[in-house]
XYZ file of C-alpha atoms in Angstrom:
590
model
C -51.358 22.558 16.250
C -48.569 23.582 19.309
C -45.364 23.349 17.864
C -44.176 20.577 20.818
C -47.076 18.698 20.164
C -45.894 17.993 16.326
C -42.298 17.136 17.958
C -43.597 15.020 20.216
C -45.727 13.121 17.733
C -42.439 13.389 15.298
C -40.449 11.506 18.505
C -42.945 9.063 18.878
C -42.459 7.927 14.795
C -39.102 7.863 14.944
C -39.426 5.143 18.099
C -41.915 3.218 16.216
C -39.586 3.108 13.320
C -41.416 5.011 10.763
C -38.629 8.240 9.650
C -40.455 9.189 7.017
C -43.593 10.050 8.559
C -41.808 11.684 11.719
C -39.750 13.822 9.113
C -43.152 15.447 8.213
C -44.070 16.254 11.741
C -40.746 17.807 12.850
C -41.851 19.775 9.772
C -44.988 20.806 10.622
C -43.353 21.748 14.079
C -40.449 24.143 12.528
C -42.995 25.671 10.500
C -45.169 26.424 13.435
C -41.905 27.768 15.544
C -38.925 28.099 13.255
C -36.710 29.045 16.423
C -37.715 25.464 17.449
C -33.853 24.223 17.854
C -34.558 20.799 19.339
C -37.229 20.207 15.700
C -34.781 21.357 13.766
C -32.598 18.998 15.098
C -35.061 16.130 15.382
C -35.837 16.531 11.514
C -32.264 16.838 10.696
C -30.915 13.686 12.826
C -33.501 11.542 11.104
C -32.795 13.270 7.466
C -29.280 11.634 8.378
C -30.784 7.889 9.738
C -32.751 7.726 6.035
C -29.131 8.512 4.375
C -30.990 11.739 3.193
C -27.671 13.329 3.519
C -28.202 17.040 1.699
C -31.555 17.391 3.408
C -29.967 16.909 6.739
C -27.260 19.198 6.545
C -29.202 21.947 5.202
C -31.318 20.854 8.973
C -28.547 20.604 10.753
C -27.282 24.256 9.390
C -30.504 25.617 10.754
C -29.709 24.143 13.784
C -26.644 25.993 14.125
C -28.107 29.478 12.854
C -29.928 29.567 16.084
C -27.658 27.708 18.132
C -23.750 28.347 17.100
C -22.855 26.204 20.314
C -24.965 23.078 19.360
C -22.411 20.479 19.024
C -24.421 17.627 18.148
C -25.243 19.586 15.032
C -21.900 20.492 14.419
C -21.236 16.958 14.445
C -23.777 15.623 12.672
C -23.170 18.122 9.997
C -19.627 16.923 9.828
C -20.929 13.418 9.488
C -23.293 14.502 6.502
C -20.900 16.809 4.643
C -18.413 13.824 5.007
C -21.087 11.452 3.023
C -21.454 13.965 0.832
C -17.553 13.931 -0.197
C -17.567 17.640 1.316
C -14.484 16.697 3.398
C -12.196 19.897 3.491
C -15.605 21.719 5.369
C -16.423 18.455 7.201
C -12.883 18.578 8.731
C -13.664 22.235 9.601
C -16.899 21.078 11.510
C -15.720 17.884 13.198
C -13.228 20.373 14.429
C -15.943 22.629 15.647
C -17.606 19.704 17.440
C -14.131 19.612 19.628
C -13.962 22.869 20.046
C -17.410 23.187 21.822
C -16.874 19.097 23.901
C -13.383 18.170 23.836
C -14.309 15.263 25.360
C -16.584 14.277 22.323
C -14.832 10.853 21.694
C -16.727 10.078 18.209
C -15.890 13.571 16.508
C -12.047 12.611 17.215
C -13.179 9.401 15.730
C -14.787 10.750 12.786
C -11.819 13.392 12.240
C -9.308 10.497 12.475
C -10.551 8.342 9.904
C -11.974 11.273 7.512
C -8.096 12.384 7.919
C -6.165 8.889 7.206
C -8.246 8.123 4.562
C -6.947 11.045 2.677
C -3.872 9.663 3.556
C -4.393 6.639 2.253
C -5.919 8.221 -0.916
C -2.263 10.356 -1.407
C -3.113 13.447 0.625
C -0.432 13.880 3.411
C -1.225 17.205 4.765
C -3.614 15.876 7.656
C -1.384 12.830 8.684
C -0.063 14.832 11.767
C -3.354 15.788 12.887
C -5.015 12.353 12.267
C -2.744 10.854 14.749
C -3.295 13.429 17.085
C -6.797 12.289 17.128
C -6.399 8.699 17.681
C -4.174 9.136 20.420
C -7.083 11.544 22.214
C -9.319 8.247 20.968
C -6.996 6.051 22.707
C -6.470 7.997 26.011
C -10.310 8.091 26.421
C -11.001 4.228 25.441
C -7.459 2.402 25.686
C -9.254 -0.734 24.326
C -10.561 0.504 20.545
C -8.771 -2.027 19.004
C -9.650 -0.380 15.488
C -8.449 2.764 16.484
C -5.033 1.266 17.773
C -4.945 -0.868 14.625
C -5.863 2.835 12.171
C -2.933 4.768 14.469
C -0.743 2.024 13.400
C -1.028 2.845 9.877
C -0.757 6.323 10.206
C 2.582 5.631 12.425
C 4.003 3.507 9.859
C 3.668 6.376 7.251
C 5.661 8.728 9.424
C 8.421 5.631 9.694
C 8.311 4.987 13.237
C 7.695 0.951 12.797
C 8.375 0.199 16.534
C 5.611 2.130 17.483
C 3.916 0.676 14.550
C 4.118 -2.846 15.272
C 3.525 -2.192 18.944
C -0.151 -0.884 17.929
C -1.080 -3.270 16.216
C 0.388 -6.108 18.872
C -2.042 -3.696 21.395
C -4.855 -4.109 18.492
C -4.746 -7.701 18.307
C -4.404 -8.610 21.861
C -7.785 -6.575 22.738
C -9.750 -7.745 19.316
C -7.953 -10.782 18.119
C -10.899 -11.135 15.275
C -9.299 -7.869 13.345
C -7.960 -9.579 10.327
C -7.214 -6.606 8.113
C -4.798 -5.370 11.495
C -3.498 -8.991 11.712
C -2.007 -8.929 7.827
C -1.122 -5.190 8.213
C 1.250 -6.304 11.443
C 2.456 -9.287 8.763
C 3.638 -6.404 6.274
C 4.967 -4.111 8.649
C 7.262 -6.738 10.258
C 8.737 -6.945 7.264
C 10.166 -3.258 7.437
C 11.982 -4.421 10.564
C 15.107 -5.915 10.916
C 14.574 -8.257 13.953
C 12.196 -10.939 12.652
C 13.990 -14.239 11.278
C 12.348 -15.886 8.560
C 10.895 -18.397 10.843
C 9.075 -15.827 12.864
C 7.660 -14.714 9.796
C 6.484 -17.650 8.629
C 4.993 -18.787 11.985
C 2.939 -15.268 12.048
C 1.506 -16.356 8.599
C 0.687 -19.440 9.489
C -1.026 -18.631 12.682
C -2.984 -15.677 10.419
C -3.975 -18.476 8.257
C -5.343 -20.874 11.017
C -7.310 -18.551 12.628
C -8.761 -16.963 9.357
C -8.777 -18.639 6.402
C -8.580 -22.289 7.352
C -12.212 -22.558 8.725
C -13.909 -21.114 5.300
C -15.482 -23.380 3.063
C -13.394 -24.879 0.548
C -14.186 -25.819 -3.450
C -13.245 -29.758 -4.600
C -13.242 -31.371 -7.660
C -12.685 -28.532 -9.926
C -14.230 -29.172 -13.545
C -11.433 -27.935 -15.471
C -10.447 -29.411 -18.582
C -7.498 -31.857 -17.712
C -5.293 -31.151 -21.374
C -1.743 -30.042 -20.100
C -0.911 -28.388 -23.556
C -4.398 -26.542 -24.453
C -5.173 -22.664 -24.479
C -5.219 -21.988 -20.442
C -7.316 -19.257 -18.490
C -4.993 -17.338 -16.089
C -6.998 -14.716 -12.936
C -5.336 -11.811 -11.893
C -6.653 -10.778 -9.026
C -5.749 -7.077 -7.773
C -6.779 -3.882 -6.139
C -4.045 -2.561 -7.779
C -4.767 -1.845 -11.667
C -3.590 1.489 -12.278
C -0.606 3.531 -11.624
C 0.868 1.811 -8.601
C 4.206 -0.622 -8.314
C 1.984 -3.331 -8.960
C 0.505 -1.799 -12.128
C 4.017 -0.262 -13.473
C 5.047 -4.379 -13.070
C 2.562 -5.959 -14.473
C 1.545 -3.806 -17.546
C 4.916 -5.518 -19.482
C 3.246 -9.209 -18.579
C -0.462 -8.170 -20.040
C 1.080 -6.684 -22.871
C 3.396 -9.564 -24.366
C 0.868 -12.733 -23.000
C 0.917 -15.052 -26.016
C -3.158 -14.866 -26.679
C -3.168 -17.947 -28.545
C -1.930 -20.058 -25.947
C -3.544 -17.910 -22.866
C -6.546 -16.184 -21.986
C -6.600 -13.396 -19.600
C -8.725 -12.392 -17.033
C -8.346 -9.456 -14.246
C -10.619 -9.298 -11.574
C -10.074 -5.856 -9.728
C -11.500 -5.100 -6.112
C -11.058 -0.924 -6.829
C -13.741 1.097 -8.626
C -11.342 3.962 -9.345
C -9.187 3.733 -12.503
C -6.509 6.178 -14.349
C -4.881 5.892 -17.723
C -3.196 2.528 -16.216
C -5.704 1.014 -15.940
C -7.841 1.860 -19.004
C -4.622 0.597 -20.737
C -4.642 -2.369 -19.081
C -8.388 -3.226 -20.082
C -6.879 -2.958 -23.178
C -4.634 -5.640 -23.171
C -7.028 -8.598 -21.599
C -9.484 -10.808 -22.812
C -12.000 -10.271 -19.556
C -12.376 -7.638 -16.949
C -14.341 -7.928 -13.596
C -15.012 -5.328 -10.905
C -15.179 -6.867 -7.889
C -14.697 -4.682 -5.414
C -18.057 -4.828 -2.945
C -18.405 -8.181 -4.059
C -18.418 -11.148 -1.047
C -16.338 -14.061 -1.557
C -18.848 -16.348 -2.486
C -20.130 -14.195 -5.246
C -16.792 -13.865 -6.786
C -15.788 -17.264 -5.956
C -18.601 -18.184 -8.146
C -17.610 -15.518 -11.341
C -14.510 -17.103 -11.147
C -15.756 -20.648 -11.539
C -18.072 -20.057 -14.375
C -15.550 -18.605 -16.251
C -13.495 -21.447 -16.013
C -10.578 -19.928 -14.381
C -7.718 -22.741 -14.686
C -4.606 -20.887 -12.698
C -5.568 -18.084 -10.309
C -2.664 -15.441 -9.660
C -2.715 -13.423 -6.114
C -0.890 -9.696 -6.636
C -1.797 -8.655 -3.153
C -0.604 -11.052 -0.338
C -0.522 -9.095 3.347
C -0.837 -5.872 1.627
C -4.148 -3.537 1.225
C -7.297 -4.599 -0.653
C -6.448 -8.020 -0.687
C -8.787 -11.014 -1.329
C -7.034 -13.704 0.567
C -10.012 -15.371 1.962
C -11.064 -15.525 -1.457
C -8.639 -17.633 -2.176
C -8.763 -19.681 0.469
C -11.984 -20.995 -1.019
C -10.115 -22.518 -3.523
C -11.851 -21.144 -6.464
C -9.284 -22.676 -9.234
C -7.233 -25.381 -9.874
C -3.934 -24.051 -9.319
C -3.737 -21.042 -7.389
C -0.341 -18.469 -7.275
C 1.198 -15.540 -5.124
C 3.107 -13.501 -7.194
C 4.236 -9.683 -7.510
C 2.362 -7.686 -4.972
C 3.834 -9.427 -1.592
C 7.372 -10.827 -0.836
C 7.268 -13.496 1.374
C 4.268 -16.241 2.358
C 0.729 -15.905 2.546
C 0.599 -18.926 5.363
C -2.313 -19.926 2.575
C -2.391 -24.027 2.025
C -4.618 -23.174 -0.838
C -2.747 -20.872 -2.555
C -0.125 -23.657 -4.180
C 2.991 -21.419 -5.589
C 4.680 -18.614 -4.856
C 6.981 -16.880 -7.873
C 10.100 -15.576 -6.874
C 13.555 -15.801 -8.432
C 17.174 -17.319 -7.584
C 18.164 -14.372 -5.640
C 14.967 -13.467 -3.625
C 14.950 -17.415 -1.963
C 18.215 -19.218 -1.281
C 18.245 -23.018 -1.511
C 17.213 -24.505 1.752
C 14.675 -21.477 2.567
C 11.557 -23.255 0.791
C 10.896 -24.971 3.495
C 9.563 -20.904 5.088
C 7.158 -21.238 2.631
C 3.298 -22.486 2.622
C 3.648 -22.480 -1.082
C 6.041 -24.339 -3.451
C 8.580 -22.008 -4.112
C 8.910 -21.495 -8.175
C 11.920 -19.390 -9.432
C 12.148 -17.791 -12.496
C 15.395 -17.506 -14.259
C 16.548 -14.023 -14.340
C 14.253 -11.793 -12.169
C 10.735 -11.842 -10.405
C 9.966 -8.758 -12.071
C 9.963 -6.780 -14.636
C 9.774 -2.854 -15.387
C 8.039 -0.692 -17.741
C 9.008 3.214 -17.592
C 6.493 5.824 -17.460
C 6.332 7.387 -21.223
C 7.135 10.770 -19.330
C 9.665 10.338 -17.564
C 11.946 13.131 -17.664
C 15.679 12.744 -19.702
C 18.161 11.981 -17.040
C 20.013 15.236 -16.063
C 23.584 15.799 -15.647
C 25.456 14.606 -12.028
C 24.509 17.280 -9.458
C 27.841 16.818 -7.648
C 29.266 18.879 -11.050
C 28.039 21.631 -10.474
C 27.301 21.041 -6.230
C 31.047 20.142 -5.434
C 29.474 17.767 -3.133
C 27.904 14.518 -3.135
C 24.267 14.156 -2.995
C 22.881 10.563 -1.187
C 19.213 9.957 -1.814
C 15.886 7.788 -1.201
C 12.899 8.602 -2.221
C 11.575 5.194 -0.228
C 8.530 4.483 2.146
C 9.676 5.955 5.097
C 8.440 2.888 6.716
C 11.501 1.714 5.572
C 14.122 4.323 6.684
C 14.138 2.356 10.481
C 16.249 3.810 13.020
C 19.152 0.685 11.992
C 18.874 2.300 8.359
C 19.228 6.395 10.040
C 22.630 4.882 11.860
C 23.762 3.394 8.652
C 22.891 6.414 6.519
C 24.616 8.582 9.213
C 28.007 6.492 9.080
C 28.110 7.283 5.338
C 27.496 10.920 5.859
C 30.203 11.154 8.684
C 32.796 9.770 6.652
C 31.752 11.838 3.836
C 31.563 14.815 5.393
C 30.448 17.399 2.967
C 27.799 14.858 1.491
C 24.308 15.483 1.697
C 21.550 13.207 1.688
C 18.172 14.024 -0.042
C 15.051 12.483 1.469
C 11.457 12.539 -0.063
C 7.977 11.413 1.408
C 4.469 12.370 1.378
C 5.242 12.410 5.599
C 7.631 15.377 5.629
C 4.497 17.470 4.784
C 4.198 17.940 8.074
C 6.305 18.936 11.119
C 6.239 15.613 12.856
C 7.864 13.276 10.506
C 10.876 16.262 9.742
C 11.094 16.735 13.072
C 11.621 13.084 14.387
C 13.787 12.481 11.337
C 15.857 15.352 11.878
C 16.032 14.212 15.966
C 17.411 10.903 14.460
C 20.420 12.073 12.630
C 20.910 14.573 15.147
C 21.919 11.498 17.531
C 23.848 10.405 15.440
C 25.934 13.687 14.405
C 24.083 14.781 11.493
C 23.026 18.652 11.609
C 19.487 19.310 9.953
C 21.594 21.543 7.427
C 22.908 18.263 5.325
C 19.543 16.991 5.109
C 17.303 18.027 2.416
C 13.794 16.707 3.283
C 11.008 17.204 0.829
C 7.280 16.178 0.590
C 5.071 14.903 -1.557
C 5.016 15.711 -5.490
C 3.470 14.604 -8.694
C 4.914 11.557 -10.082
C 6.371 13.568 -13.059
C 8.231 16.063 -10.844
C 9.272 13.376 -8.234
C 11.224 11.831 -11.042
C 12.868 15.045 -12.377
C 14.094 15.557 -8.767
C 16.471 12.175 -9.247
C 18.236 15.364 -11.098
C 19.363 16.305 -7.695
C 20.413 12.925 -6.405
C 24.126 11.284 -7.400
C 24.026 8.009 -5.491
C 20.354 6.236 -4.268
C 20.903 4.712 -0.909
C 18.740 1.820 -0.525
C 16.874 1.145 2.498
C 16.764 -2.389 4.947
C 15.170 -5.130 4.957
C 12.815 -3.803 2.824
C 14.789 -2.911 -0.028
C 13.019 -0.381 -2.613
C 11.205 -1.923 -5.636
C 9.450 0.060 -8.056
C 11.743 3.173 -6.627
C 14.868 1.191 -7.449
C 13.930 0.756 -10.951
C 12.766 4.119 -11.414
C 16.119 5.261 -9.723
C 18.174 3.237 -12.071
C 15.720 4.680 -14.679
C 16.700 8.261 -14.140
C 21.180 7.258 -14.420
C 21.052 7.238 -10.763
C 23.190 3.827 -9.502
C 21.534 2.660 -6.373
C 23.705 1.502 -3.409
C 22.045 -1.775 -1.630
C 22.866 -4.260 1.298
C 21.744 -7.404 0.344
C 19.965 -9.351 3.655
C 18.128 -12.075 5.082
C 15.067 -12.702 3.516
C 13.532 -11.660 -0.024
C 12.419 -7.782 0.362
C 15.919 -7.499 1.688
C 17.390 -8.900 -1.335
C 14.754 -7.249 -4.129
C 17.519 -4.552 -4.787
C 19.892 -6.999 -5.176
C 18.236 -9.118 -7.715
C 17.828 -6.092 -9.967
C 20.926 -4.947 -10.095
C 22.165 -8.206 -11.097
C 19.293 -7.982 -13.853
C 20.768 -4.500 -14.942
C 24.923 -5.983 -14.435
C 26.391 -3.530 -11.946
C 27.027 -6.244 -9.204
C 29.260 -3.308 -7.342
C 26.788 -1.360 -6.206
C 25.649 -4.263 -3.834
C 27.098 -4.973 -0.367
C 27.268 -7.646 1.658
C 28.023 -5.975 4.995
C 27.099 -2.516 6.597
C 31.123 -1.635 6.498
C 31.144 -3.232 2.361
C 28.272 -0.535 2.667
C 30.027 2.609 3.603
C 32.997 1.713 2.102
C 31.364 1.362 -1.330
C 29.397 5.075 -0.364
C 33.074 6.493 0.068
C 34.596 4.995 -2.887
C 31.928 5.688 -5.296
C 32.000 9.468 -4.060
C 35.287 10.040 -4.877
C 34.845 8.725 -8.356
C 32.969 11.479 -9.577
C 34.051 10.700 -13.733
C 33.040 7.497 -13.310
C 29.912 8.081 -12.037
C 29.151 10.864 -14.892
C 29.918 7.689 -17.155
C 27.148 5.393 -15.229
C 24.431 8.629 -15.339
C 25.111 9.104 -19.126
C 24.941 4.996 -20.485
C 22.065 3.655 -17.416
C 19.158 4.056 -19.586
C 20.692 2.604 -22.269
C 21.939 0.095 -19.790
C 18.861 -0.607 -17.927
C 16.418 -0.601 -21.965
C 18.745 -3.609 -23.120
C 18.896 -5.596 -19.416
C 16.047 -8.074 -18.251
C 14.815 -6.318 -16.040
C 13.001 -4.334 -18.958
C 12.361 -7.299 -21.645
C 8.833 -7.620 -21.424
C 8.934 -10.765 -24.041
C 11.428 -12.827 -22.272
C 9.795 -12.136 -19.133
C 6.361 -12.977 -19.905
C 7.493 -15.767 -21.635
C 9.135 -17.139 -18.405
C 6.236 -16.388 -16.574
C 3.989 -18.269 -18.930
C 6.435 -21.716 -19.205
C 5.926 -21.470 -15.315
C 2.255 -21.656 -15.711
C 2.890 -24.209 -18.491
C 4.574 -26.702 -15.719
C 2.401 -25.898 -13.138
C -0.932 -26.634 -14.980
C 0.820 -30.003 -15.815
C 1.241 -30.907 -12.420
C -2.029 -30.684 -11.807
C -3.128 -32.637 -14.820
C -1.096 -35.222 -13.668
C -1.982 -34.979 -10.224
């Protein structure tokens, strides 16, 4: 009956394997002696093992009544409450676990990742901190390849893509296995401007080889060989909801032509929104496959007789490229979601438009390069949006610049740009907005940028992260949208244009840097796009001083931008579908 004795015979369980039983003897032991730290622990650590997560933090609690300075509780009750979806007081312990070891590698860990995933999830506020915490990761174990790889991301929010791509080049060369870190470093070289078109294509391909190549691949698909039947078309997304992707594609599931296709999405998210309830309502078939392997969904896919698969992710989060690389369908597709190639062999076309891939560039492609005729896209407003407001500079006296962009994409080459137009404007202001500025790094570093290049912090207005509703009623403070390169804006563009403000773009080298481009063509106002970065400031300068004219464009873009392609959902999806038409015949007559 001694208290140690019941620990003991509790410590022996848990070595044999058997929690269960050693939970009731670390039990019996607290009960005997319920100043018995190290049972309390013991009971509360294997609570935790067993996923018993509210049993083990109410332990783990008891711990710390009797010992405040027990980090390992502290920790582990981080680590529970965490589970639990508790993550606002987990923070506050993980913290607690520094405080009492800052050496304690794991808690900076924990605190990291509990911390960027609320980043990732829309919640800026700890995107400072979590890249404090990697770094103290780093400095302890210079070769956590995942934590490089997670710092990257977090670096890439703030905007700082040298130090971005340099992560995950550290990443890869200690873990070359770490394919999610190996297509991130494919998207983020797209933000910068040093990468030919070659190089990109070379770093897909090589992503390809060493990934998707080696899985198993499907032959002789089943399918129906009628080129003018009623054809089965796969979305495949993690993106179904209110997202760029999403605001795209609703137009397309909305104005399919039922009778002559049948629509399936296959989602890898569980969470949903208004989006994508509406969505649901617009398609034949809906499968949740997030959590699903590849062979399981490769299999859903073949039963229900999928004829043309469509990719919406590419290089960019929650995608299923290996999935395809099985080969699952007939014909497969990239569209919508990425901007360049997968490297994919199996993945057979690639939609773009006339603009996005000049002739002779195909051959940059692992796909065959399909253009539709007016645009790749095609936008859908948000039924709230806000009426468009009168031009600031009325009532300012000044003209406001603006980007409400990634600021992955505002690279140090786009900050000297940006600063030229300011200097030779020089009571402008420029208005920038990102989920980053709500904290002090990101201001700071963007304010040290313009500051080198002659641009006080007093004519930048920097602003964080609001809802989508009030983000759009602040294009009310904006006159002129200054687009951002290479990576031009997309869904920002339109929702720019959307709100009468003309967006000023320099069209460039490869397709993100000519997305911009392509929609202003879409929308006719051709002079809002430059060719060079002096066509750029001169434009900035000459549309500033036309202040009438650009009350004229703020009052008639709506209007404008309703009646243009870009926002004919029927012609669009009609375009789409005569692409799928000619494709499936291809492979009928194949």
């Amino acid at each position: 009956d001694a208290p140690v004795g019941q620990f003991n015979i509790g410590n022996v369980l848990n070595d044999l394997a058997l929690p269960r039983e050693a939970v009731e003897y670390y039990t019996r032991a607290v009960s005997l002696d319920p100043s018995f730290v190290d049972a309390h622990f013991g009971k509360a650590s294997t609570l935790y093992a067993v996923k018993d997560f509210e049993a083990a933090c109410t332990a783990y609690r008891n711990v710390l009544a009797l010992r405040p300075d027990h980090c390992e509780a502290a920790y582990g009750l981080a680590m529970g409450l965490a589970e639990l979806g508790q993550h606002e007081e987990a923070a506050s312990w993980f913290r607690r676990a520094i405080a009492l070891d800052p050496g304690k590698r794991d808690a900076y860990l924990a605190l990291g990742n509990l911390l960027s995933m609320r980043v990732d999830h829309q919640d800026p506020s700890g995107l400072d901190e979590a890249i404090d915490c990697y770094r103290k990761v780093l400095v302890m174990k210079p070769d956590d390849a995942k934590s490089r790889a997670r710092l990257g991301n977090m670096l890439l929010v703030q905007g700082k893509i040298d130090e971005t791509l340099s992560e995950y080049r550290l990443a890869l060369e200690y873990t070359p296995d770490l394919i999610d870190a190996h297509s991130c470093y494919l998207m983020s070289m797209q933000y910068h401007p040093a990468p030919q078109l070659s190089e990109l294509y070379e770093e897909s391909v090589k992503w390809y080889r060493k990934f998707a190549a080696p899985v198993p691949k499907i032959t002789g698909h089943r399918n129906g060989r009628e080129p003018e039947r009623r054809l089965r078309i796969g979305y495949v997304s993690a993106d179904f909801k209110r997202h760029p992707v999403g605001f795209h594609l609703m137009p397309v599931l909305q104005h399919h032509d039922a009778e002559r296709f049948e629509v399936y999405c296959y989602s890898n998210e569980v969470r949903t929104d208004f989006y994508t309830d509406r969505m649901q309502s617009y398609v034949d078939n809906w499968r949740t496959i997030d959590g699903l392997d590849d062979e399981v969904v490769q299999n859903m896919i073949v039963d229900d007789k999928i004829d043309i698969l469509v990719d919406l992710a590419g290089h960019t989060s929650g995608n299923r490229l290996l999935l395809f690389a099985r080969r699952p369908a007939p014909v497969q597709v990239s569209w919508l979601g990425y901007f360049f190639s997968t490297g994919l062999a199996e993945i057979d076309y690639i939609i773009m438009d006339e603009t996005a891939v000049l002739p002779g560039e195909e051959r940059w492609f692992a796909e065959k390069v399909v253009r539709l005729p007016d645009t790749r896209f095609c936008y859908e407003p948000v039924p709230y949006a806000p009426e468009v407001a009168p031009l600031p500079a009325e009532r300012n006296r000044y003209i406001t610049f603006g980007s409400f962009n990634n600021l992955a994409k505002v690279t140090p080459q786009v900050v000297r740009l940006w600063a030229r137009v300011l200097r030779e404007i020089p009571d402008a202001r420029l208005l920038i907005k990102s989920p980053a500025f709500h904290g002090a790094a990101a201001r700071e570093h963007f304010q040290s940028l313009f500051a080198k290049e002659g641009i006080v912090p007093e004519r930048l207005i920097l602003r964080g992260q609001s809802e989508h509703i009030a983000m759009l009623g602040e294009y009310g403070d904006m006159d002129i949208a200054l687009d951002p390169f290479p990576f031009n804006g997309g869904i920002t563009t339109c929702e720019a244009l959307w709100m009468g403000v003309p967006v000023l773009t320099l069209t460039g080298n490869r397709p993100i840097a000519r997305q911009t481009t392509a929609f202003l063509r879409a929308v006719g106002m051709p002079e809002f796009i430059a060719r060079s970065e002096d066509e750029y400031c001169e434009l900035a300068r000459r549309w500033a001083e036309r202040i009438e004219a650009l009350v004229e464009i703020r009052q008639q873009l709506r209007r404008k931008m309703r009646d243009s392609l870009l926002c004919d959902g029927k012609r669009f999806t009609a375009n789409l579908e005569s692409a799928y038409r000619q494709m499936w015949r291809a492979w009928c007559e194949s």
